[in-house]
């Protein structure tokens, strides 16, 4: 195999797939993609609801665990991340959300020129084909298919939306249109009943070109530097060490955990940390691994008086019927996500914009073991769940290497609920969920609240339950943040790493702040935008 390329991309996740496609499209440049995981051509990856099967599968999942978080009653949190072609877009719940315009205007206000809402909207549109067609906000000719499958969603999703309207929340037919605020149905990245990962949208078409190659099962050990410029990478594959060189740039797209880990292993990071592990300092950068942000979710479970997805998927014959419908027609529950309805609301009228995200699912798996996510094995009674999460938490965490061995997971300190305002906001969210349950629409179908139970009702009791049962909704960002000041950021507004040359980072780790919602669509947008900057 050729060992000299114009661009080396570390990681075939969402950003890496976009860059591989865009940088190889004109035929001028050779591109090598190195992916630590294996092929995405697996049934449970391509099947939308299959993310329940990949949730704890080490063959396609890094399966990180955080350090114990004092704010979660000293509990650790499990963080699945994609270790497979397509990265986390191959194992996520496929919800397509861009965030709020104010998120990006805030990025710009922090000194990131060119990252305001008006700057990024064209790249969101460029990346997608919306099943409902294009308009001022939506694209109609991009590689990523975004599907409105609300006609297939469970009828209880409409009951949830009706309950919200009874509380005064507006219906929103498109969270990615003019405004994000309101309740409605989630659009997902599927096409013809199959998952539309970044690999399917971008990478596999690019690999048909002679100038784009990929090596899987390739664990990158370190970035190689000469005179403060990145000239290549060292990687391990099947026990053998290889070196690949880059004429132009090394582009790290390894995600919010692996990207800062790789930088630290390569000599870019906090000086004391590097010294503690006897790693030669290429560039002392205190922000590498810092500013970690993530979304937490908190769920209430209910027994239902009416049938839910539990009734369809718990009995063996229900599984058989769902399987046959999917195999024959590529339709039905297996072709969907269980995150079908929800929205973006203000926890109280004084909030200037939506600060909470809600998820409603006509399914429960409250009786499942802690080490399973059995979307195809729900509870044996009709039930549904309602979840709430903060959109812009104030708490900040960090991560750092625990070994010079690349295969050893870094230590992740999420510091959840270390900011008291996050606890206050989540408590407001819980009160909103309780109000939902008391509306005529939902109260008529609720048999009783299973968890936490109505006996848990005081602020102190609810806060303790929030700390006990909150968990990540899998949106870690900002561990290599973008900024104009090299002292407190890692990359500039084009993803170029401060203090060195020919090295770029493109993934969620460079988000200046976490956006208001699911993170996959913004990662793809960031990669589209920086690809244009590279080619320019």
Coordinates of C-alpha atoms in Angstrom, one line a residue:
X1 CA 0.0 0.0 0.0
X2 CA 1.1 3.6 -0.7
X3 CA 2.5 5.2 2.5
X4 CA 2.6 8.8 1.2
X5 CA -0.6 10.8 0.9
X6 CA -1.6 14.4 0.6
X7 CA -4.0 14.1 3.6
X8 CA -4.2 11.5 6.4
X9 CA -7.5 11.4 8.2
X10 CA -7.5 9.8 11.6
X11 CA -10.9 8.3 12.3
X12 CA -13.7 7.3 9.9
X13 CA -16.4 8.8 12.1
X14 CA -18.9 11.4 11.0
X15 CA -16.3 14.2 10.4
X16 CA -13.7 11.9 8.8
X17 CA -16.3 10.5 6.4
X18 CA -17.2 14.0 5.2
X19 CA -13.6 15.1 4.8
X20 CA -12.6 11.9 2.9
X21 CA -15.4 12.6 0.4
X22 CA -14.9 16.3 -0.1
X23 CA -11.0 16.3 -0.2
X24 CA -10.9 13.5 -2.7
X25 CA -13.7 14.7 -4.9
X26 CA -11.7 16.9 -7.3
X27 CA -9.2 14.1 -8.0
X28 CA -6.2 16.4 -7.2
X29 CA -5.4 15.0 -3.7
X30 CA -4.7 11.5 -2.3
X31 CA -6.5 10.7 1.0
X32 CA -5.9 8.0 3.5
X33 CA -8.4 7.2 6.2
X34 CA -7.3 5.3 9.3
X35 CA -10.0 3.7 11.4
X36 CA -9.4 1.8 14.6
X37 CA -12.6 -0.2 14.3
X38 CA -13.9 -2.5 11.6
X39 CA -16.5 -2.7 8.9
X40 CA -19.9 -1.2 9.3
X41 CA -21.5 -3.8 6.9
X42 CA -23.3 -5.6 9.8
X43 CA -27.1 -6.2 10.0
X44 CA -27.6 -4.6 13.4
X45 CA -25.7 -1.4 12.3
X46 CA -27.7 -1.0 9.1
X47 CA -31.0 -1.8 10.8
X48 CA -32.1 1.4 12.5
X49 CA -33.3 0.0 15.8
X50 CA -30.2 -2.1 15.9
X51 CA -28.5 0.5 18.1
X52 CA -29.9 -1.4 21.0
X53 CA -27.7 -4.3 20.0
X54 CA -24.5 -2.3 19.4
X55 CA -24.9 -0.4 22.7
X56 CA -22.7 -2.8 24.6
X57 CA -20.8 -4.5 21.7
X58 CA -17.1 -4.1 22.0
X59 CA -16.6 -5.1 18.4
X60 CA -18.1 -1.8 17.3
X61 CA -18.0 0.3 20.5
X62 CA -15.2 1.9 22.6
X63 CA -17.4 1.4 25.7
X64 CA -15.9 4.1 27.8
X65 CA -16.7 4.5 31.5
X66 CA -16.2 7.8 33.3
X67 CA -14.7 8.3 36.7
X68 CA -17.1 8.5 39.5
X69 CA -18.9 11.8 39.5
X70 CA -19.7 13.4 42.9
X71 CA -22.7 15.2 41.4
X72 CA -24.2 11.8 40.5
X73 CA -24.0 10.5 44.0
X74 CA -20.5 9.3 43.3
X75 CA -21.5 7.0 40.4
X76 CA -19.7 6.4 37.1
X77 CA -21.4 6.8 33.8
X78 CA -21.2 4.5 30.7
X79 CA -20.3 6.3 27.5
X80 CA -20.7 4.3 24.2
X81 CA -18.8 5.7 21.2
X82 CA -18.5 4.2 17.8
X83 CA -15.4 2.1 17.1
X84 CA -16.4 1.2 13.6
X85 CA -16.6 2.7 10.1
X86 CA -19.0 5.6 10.4
X87 CA -18.1 6.2 14.1
X88 CA -20.9 7.1 16.4
X89 CA -23.2 7.7 13.4
X90 CA -23.2 4.0 12.9
X91 CA -24.5 3.3 16.5
X92 CA -26.5 6.4 17.4
X93 CA -30.2 6.9 17.7
X94 CA -30.2 8.8 14.4
X95 CA -32.1 11.9 15.6
X96 CA -31.2 14.9 13.3
X97 CA -31.0 18.2 15.2
X98 CA -29.0 21.2 14.2
X99 CA -29.2 23.3 17.4
X100 CA -30.4 26.8 17.8
X101 CA -29.2 29.8 15.8
X102 CA -28.1 31.5 19.0
X103 CA -25.6 28.6 19.7
X104 CA -23.6 29.5 16.6
X105 CA -23.9 33.3 17.1
X106 CA -22.4 32.6 20.5
X107 CA -19.5 30.7 19.0
X108 CA -18.9 33.7 16.8
X109 CA -19.1 36.1 19.8
X110 CA -16.3 34.1 21.4
X111 CA -14.0 35.2 18.7
X112 CA -14.6 32.4 16.1
X113 CA -14.9 34.4 13.0
X114 CA -17.1 32.7 10.3
X115 CA -19.1 30.5 12.7
X116 CA -22.3 32.5 13.2
X117 CA -25.7 31.1 12.2
X118 CA -25.7 32.8 8.8
X119 CA -22.2 31.3 8.2
X120 CA -23.1 27.7 9.1
X121 CA -26.6 27.4 7.7
X122 CA -25.4 27.0 4.1
X123 CA -23.3 24.0 5.2
X124 CA -26.2 22.3 7.0
X125 CA -28.2 22.7 3.7
X126 CA -25.3 21.5 1.6
X127 CA -25.0 18.3 3.7
X128 CA -28.6 17.1 3.5
X129 CA -31.4 15.9 1.4
X130 CA -34.6 16.5 3.4
X131 CA -37.3 14.0 2.6
X132 CA -39.9 16.8 2.6
X133 CA -37.9 18.9 0.1
X134 CA -35.7 21.9 0.4
X135 CA -36.5 25.4 1.4
X136 CA -34.9 28.5 3.0
X137 CA -33.6 26.3 5.8
X138 CA -33.5 22.8 4.5
X139 CA -31.3 21.1 1.8
X140 CA -32.5 18.9 -1.1
X141 CA -29.4 17.6 -2.8
X142 CA -26.8 16.7 -0.1
X143 CA -25.4 13.3 0.7
X144 CA -27.1 12.8 4.0
X145 CA -30.7 11.8 3.8
X146 CA -32.9 13.1 6.6
X147 CA -36.2 11.4 6.8
X148 CA -39.6 12.5 8.1
X149 CA -41.1 9.2 9.2
X150 CA -43.7 10.6 11.6
X151 CA -46.5 8.8 9.8
X152 CA -45.0 5.5 11.0
X153 CA -44.6 6.6 14.6
X154 CA -46.6 5.2 17.5
X155 CA -50.0 6.9 18.0
X156 CA -49.0 7.8 21.6
X157 CA -46.6 10.4 20.2
X158 CA -49.6 12.5 19.2
X159 CA -51.0 12.1 22.7
X160 CA -47.7 13.5 24.1
X161 CA -47.8 16.5 21.7
X162 CA -51.5 17.1 22.6
X163 CA -50.5 17.1 26.3
X164 CA -47.9 19.7 25.6
X165 CA -50.4 21.9 23.8
X166 CA -52.7 21.6 26.8
X167 CA -49.8 23.1 28.8
X168 CA -49.3 25.9 26.3
X169 CA -46.4 24.6 24.3
X170 CA -46.6 25.1 20.6
X171 CA -46.5 22.3 18.0
X172 CA -43.4 22.5 15.7
X173 CA -43.5 20.5 12.5
X174 CA -39.7 21.0 11.9
X175 CA -37.2 21.5 14.6
X176 CA -34.6 22.3 11.9
X177 CA -36.6 25.0 10.3
X178 CA -37.2 28.7 11.3
X179 CA -37.3 28.0 15.0
X180 CA -36.4 25.0 17.2
X181 CA -38.9 25.8 19.9
X182 CA -41.9 23.6 20.5
X183 CA -43.0 19.9 20.5
X184 CA -43.2 17.6 17.6
X185 CA -41.8 14.4 15.9
X186 CA -38.1 13.8 15.5
X187 CA -36.6 13.4 12.0
X188 CA -34.0 10.7 11.6
X189 CA -31.1 9.8 9.3
X190 CA -32.5 6.8 7.5
X191 CA -33.3 6.0 3.9
X192 CA -35.3 3.0 2.5
X193 CA -35.5 1.5 6.0
X194 CA -31.7 1.5 6.5
X195 CA -29.5 3.7 8.7
X196 CA -28.0 6.7 6.8
X197 CA -24.7 6.9 8.6
X198 CA -22.0 9.3 7.6
X199 CA -20.2 6.3 6.1
X200 CA -23.1 5.4 3.9
X201 CA -23.7 9.1 2.9
X202 CA -20.1 10.2 2.3
X203 CA -17.3 7.6 2.8
X204 CA -18.4 4.6 0.8
X205 CA -19.0 6.7 -2.4
X206 CA -15.5 8.3 -1.8
X207 CA -13.8 4.9 -1.5
X208 CA -14.8 4.1 -5.1
X209 CA -12.3 6.7 -6.2
X210 CA -8.7 5.7 -6.8
X211 CA -7.3 8.6 -4.7
X212 CA -9.2 7.7 -1.5
X213 CA -8.1 4.7 0.6
X214 CA -9.1 3.4 4.0
X215 CA -7.4 1.0 6.4
X216 CA -9.5 -0.5 9.2
X217 CA -8.4 -2.0 12.5
X218 CA -5.7 0.7 12.5
X219 CA -5.0 2.1 16.0
X220 CA -3.1 5.4 15.6
X221 CA -0.4 5.5 18.3
X222 CA 0.9 9.0 17.8
X223 CA 1.2 11.9 15.4
X224 CA 4.8 12.3 14.0
X225 CA 6.4 15.8 14.0
X226 CA 9.4 17.3 12.3
X227 CA 10.4 20.9 13.0
X228 CA 7.0 21.5 14.7
X229 CA 5.1 20.3 11.7
X230 CA 3.0 17.1 11.5
X231 CA 4.3 14.9 8.7
X232 CA 2.6 11.6 9.4
X233 CA 1.3 9.1 11.9
X234 CA 2.4 5.8 13.4
X235 CA -0.3 3.2 13.7
X236 CA -0.7 -0.4 14.8
X237 CA -2.5 -3.0 12.8
X238 CA -2.7 -6.7 13.7
X239 CA 0.4 -6.4 15.9
X240 CA 2.5 -4.6 13.3
X241 CA 3.6 -1.0 13.4
X242 CA 3.2 1.1 10.3
X243 CA 4.0 4.7 9.3
X244 CA 2.0 6.8 6.9
X245 CA 3.2 10.2 5.7
X246 CA 1.2 13.3 4.7
X247 CA 2.4 15.9 2.1
X248 CA -0.1 18.4 3.3
X249 CA -1.9 17.7 6.6
X250 CA -2.7 15.2 9.2
X251 CA -6.4 15.7 10.1
X252 CA -7.6 14.2 13.4
X253 CA -11.3 13.3 13.4
X254 CA -11.2 10.8 16.3
X255 CA -13.9 12.4 18.4
X256 CA -14.2 14.2 21.7
X257 CA -12.4 11.4 23.7
X258 CA -9.9 10.0 21.2
X259 CA -8.8 13.3 19.7
X260 CA -7.5 14.9 22.9
X261 CA -6.1 11.5 23.9
X262 CA -4.1 11.2 20.7
X263 CA -2.8 14.8 21.0
X264 CA -1.6 14.1 24.6
X265 CA 0.1 10.9 23.5
X266 CA 1.8 12.9 20.7
X267 CA 3.2 15.6 23.0
X268 CA 0.5 18.2 22.7
X269 CA -1.3 18.9 26.0
X270 CA -0.9 20.1 29.6
X271 CA 2.8 20.3 30.3
X272 CA 2.6 18.6 33.7
X273 CA 0.6 15.7 32.4
X274 CA 3.0 15.1 29.6
X275 CA 6.0 15.3 32.0
X276 CA 4.3 12.8 34.4
X277 CA 4.2 10.3 31.6
X278 CA 7.7 11.2 30.2
X279 CA 6.2 12.3 26.9
X280 CA 8.4 14.8 25.0
X281 CA 6.6 18.1 24.8
X282 CA 5.9 19.2 21.2
X283 CA 3.6 22.0 22.3
X284 CA 2.3 22.7 25.8
X285 CA -1.4 23.3 25.4
X286 CA -3.3 23.4 28.7
X287 CA -6.8 23.3 27.0
X288 CA -6.3 19.8 25.4
X289 CA -8.7 17.6 27.2
X290 CA -10.3 20.4 29.2
X291 CA -13.7 22.2 28.8
X292 CA -15.5 18.8 28.5
X293 CA -19.3 19.3 28.1
X294 CA -22.1 16.8 27.8
X295 CA -25.9 16.5 27.9
X296 CA -27.5 14.6 30.8
X297 CA -31.0 13.0 30.6
X298 CA -33.4 12.1 33.3
X299 CA -36.4 9.8 32.8
X300 CA -39.8 9.0 34.3
X301 CA -41.4 5.7 33.5
X302 CA -45.2 5.0 33.4
X303 CA -47.5 2.1 33.2
X304 CA -50.0 2.7 30.5
X305 CA -53.7 1.9 30.2
X306 CA -53.4 1.6 26.4
X307 CA -51.1 -0.5 24.2
X308 CA -47.6 0.7 23.6
X309 CA -44.5 -0.7 21.7
X310 CA -44.1 -3.0 24.7
X311 CA -47.1 -4.9 23.5
X312 CA -45.6 -5.3 20.0
X313 CA -42.1 -6.2 21.0
X314 CA -42.3 -8.2 24.2
X315 CA -44.1 -11.4 22.9
X316 CA -42.1 -13.7 20.6
X317 CA -44.8 -13.5 17.9
X318 CA -44.6 -9.7 18.1
X319 CA -40.8 -9.8 17.4
X320 CA -41.4 -12.3 14.6
X321 CA -44.0 -10.0 12.9
X322 CA -41.8 -6.9 13.3
X323 CA -38.9 -8.9 11.8
X324 CA -40.9 -10.1 8.9
X325 CA -42.3 -6.6 8.1
X326 CA -38.8 -5.2 8.2
X327 CA -37.2 -8.0 6.0
X328 CA -39.9 -7.9 3.5
X329 CA -40.8 -4.2 3.4
X330 CA -38.1 -2.3 5.2
X331 CA -40.9 -0.8 7.3
X332 CA -42.2 -1.0 10.9
X333 CA -40.6 -0.6 14.2
X334 CA -37.2 -2.0 13.2
X335 CA -36.9 0.7 10.6
X336 CA -37.3 3.5 13.2
X337 CA -35.7 4.9 16.3
X338 CA -37.6 4.6 19.6
X339 CA -36.9 8.4 20.1
X340 CA -40.0 9.4 18.2
X341 CA -41.4 12.6 19.8
X342 CA -40.1 15.3 22.0
X343 CA -39.1 18.9 21.6
X344 CA -37.4 22.0 22.9
X345 CA -39.0 24.0 25.7
X346 CA -38.4 26.7 28.3
X347 CA -38.4 25.4 31.8
X348 CA -40.0 28.6 32.9
X349 CA -41.3 31.7 31.1
X350 CA -38.3 33.8 32.2
X351 CA -35.9 31.8 30.1
X352 CA -34.9 33.7 26.9
X353 CA -34.9 30.6 24.7
X354 CA -35.5 26.8 25.0
X355 CA -33.2 25.4 27.7
X356 CA -34.6 21.8 27.9
X357 CA -35.0 19.0 25.4
X358 CA -37.7 16.3 25.9
X359 CA -37.8 12.8 24.6
X360 CA -41.0 10.7 24.6
X361 CA -41.0 7.0 23.7
X362 CA -43.9 4.6 23.7
X363 CA -41.7 1.9 25.3
X364 CA -40.1 1.0 28.6
X365 CA -37.3 -1.3 29.6
X366 CA -37.1 -0.4 33.3
X367 CA -36.8 -4.0 34.3
X368 CA -33.7 -4.6 32.1
X369 CA -30.3 -5.4 33.7
X370 CA -27.9 -2.5 34.0
X371 CA -25.6 -3.9 31.3
X372 CA -28.3 -4.1 28.6
X373 CA -30.2 -1.8 26.3
X374 CA -32.9 -4.2 25.1
X375 CA -34.9 -2.1 22.7
X376 CA -36.3 -5.4 21.3
X377 CA -36.9 -6.8 24.8
X378 CA -39.1 -4.2 26.6
X379 CA -41.1 -4.6 29.8
X380 CA -43.9 -7.2 29.8
X381 CA -46.6 -4.6 30.4
X382 CA -47.7 -1.6 28.4
X383 CA -45.6 1.5 29.3
X384 CA -44.0 4.6 28.1
X385 CA -41.3 7.1 29.2
X386 CA -40.8 10.8 29.2
X387 CA -37.3 12.3 29.5
X388 CA -35.8 15.7 30.0
X389 CA -32.3 17.1 29.6
X390 CA -30.5 20.4 29.8
X391 CA -29.4 21.9 26.6
X392 CA -26.6 24.1 27.8
X393 CA -25.1 22.8 31.1
X394 CA -22.7 25.1 33.0
X395 CA -20.7 22.2 34.4
X396 CA -17.3 21.5 32.8
X397 CA -15.2 18.3 33.0
X398 CA -11.9 17.1 31.6
X399 CA -10.1 14.0 30.4
X400 CA -6.5 12.9 30.4
X401 CA -4.4 9.9 29.4
X402 CA -4.0 7.2 32.0
X403 CA -1.1 5.4 30.1
X404 CA 1.2 5.9 27.2
X405 CA -0.4 2.9 25.6
X406 CA -3.0 4.1 23.1
X407 CA -5.3 1.2 23.7
X408 CA -5.8 2.1 27.4
X409 CA -8.8 4.4 27.8
X410 CA -8.2 7.9 29.2
X411 CA -9.7 8.9 32.5
X412 CA -12.9 10.9 32.0
X413 CA -14.0 13.3 34.7
X414 CA -17.4 14.7 33.6
X415 CA -18.1 16.8 36.7
X416 CA -21.8 16.5 36.1
X417 CA -23.9 18.8 38.3
X418 CA -20.8 20.5 39.6
X419 CA -22.6 23.8 38.8
X420 CA -25.6 24.3 41.1
X421 CA -27.5 26.1 38.3
X422 CA -27.6 22.8 36.4
X423 CA -29.4 21.1 39.3
X424 CA -31.9 23.9 39.5
X425 CA -32.6 23.7 35.8
X426 CA -33.1 19.9 35.9
X427 CA -35.5 20.3 38.8
X428 CA -37.5 22.7 36.8
X429 CA -37.6 20.2 34.0
X430 CA -38.9 17.5 36.4
X431 CA -41.7 19.7 37.4
X432 CA -42.6 20.2 33.8
X433 CA -42.6 16.4 33.3
X434 CA -44.9 16.0 36.2
X435 CA -47.2 18.7 34.7
X436 CA -47.3 16.7 31.4
X437 CA -48.4 13.7 33.3
X438 CA -51.3 15.7 34.9
X439 CA -52.7 16.9 31.6
X440 CA -56.0 15.4 30.5
X441 CA -54.3 13.8 27.5
X442 CA -51.8 11.9 29.4
X443 CA -53.5 11.4 32.8
X444 CA -56.3 9.5 31.0
X445 CA -53.8 6.8 29.8
X446 CA -51.5 6.7 32.8
X447 CA -52.1 3.7 35.1
X448 CA -49.4 5.0 37.5
X449 CA -45.9 6.4 37.5
X450 CA -43.4 3.5 38.0
X451 CA -40.2 5.5 38.5
X452 CA -39.5 7.5 40.6
X453 CA -43.1 7.2 41.9
X454 CA -45.4 10.0 43.1
X455 CA -44.2 9.4 46.7
X456 CA -41.0 11.2 45.6
X457 CA -42.2 14.7 45.3
X458 CA -40.3 17.2 47.5
X459 CA -37.5 19.3 45.9
X460 CA -34.9 17.5 48.1
X461 CA -36.3 14.0 47.2
X462 CA -36.4 14.8 43.5
X463 CA -32.9 16.3 43.4
X464 CA -31.6 13.2 45.1
X465 CA -33.3 11.1 42.4
X466 CA -32.0 13.4 39.7
X467 CA -28.5 12.8 41.0
X468 CA -29.1 9.1 41.3
X469 CA -30.6 8.4 37.9
X470 CA -29.3 11.0 35.5
X471 CA -27.1 9.6 32.7
X472 CA -25.5 10.8 29.6
X473 CA -27.4 11.2 26.3
X474 CA -24.1 10.7 24.5
X475 CA -23.1 14.2 23.4
X476 CA -19.6 14.8 24.7
X477 CA -17.9 17.9 23.1
X478 CA -15.4 20.7 23.4
X479 CA -12.3 18.9 24.6
X480 CA -10.1 20.6 22.0
X481 CA -12.1 23.8 21.7
X482 CA -11.9 26.3 18.9
X483 CA -10.8 29.8 19.8
X484 CA -8.6 32.7 18.7
X485 CA -6.5 32.7 21.9
X486 CA -3.9 29.9 21.9
X487 CA -3.6 30.1 25.7
X488 CA -7.1 28.8 26.4
X489 CA -8.1 27.0 23.1
X490 CA -6.6 24.2 21.0
X491 CA -7.5 25.1 17.4
X492 CA -8.3 28.2 15.4
X493 CA -11.4 29.0 13.4
X494 CA -10.3 26.6 10.7
X495 CA -9.5 23.7 13.0
X496 CA -5.7 24.2 12.8
X497 CA -3.9 23.3 16.0
X498 CA -2.3 26.3 17.7
X499 CA 1.5 26.1 18.1
X500 CA 2.2 23.5 15.4
X501 CA 1.8 23.3 11.6
X502 CA 0.0 20.9 9.2
X503 CA -2.2 19.5 11.9
X504 CA -5.9 20.0 12.1
X505 CA -8.8 18.7 14.3
X506 CA -12.3 18.3 12.9
X507 CA -14.9 16.8 15.1
X508 CA -17.2 17.6 18.1
X509 CA -14.1 18.2 20.3
X510 CA -13.6 21.6 18.7
X511 CA -17.1 22.9 19.5
X512 CA -16.6 26.1 21.6
X513 CA -19.7 25.1 23.5
X514 CA -22.1 22.2 23.3
X515 CA -25.0 23.0 21.0
X516 CA -28.7 22.8 22.0
X517 CA -29.5 19.3 21.0
X518 CA -28.1 16.2 19.3
X519 CA -24.6 16.6 18.1
X520 CA -24.3 14.5 14.9
X521 CA -25.7 17.0 12.4
X522 CA -23.4 19.8 13.7
X523 CA -20.4 17.6 13.4
X524 CA -21.2 16.9 9.8
X525 CA -21.7 20.6 9.2
X526 CA -18.4 21.5 10.8
X527 CA -16.6 19.0 8.6
X528 CA -18.3 20.4 5.5
X529 CA -17.3 23.9 6.4
X530 CA -13.7 23.1 7.2
X531 CA -13.4 20.9 4.0
X532 CA -14.2 24.0 2.0
X533 CA -11.6 26.0 4.0
X534 CA -9.0 23.4 3.3
X535 CA -9.8 23.3 -0.4
X536 CA -9.7 27.1 -0.6

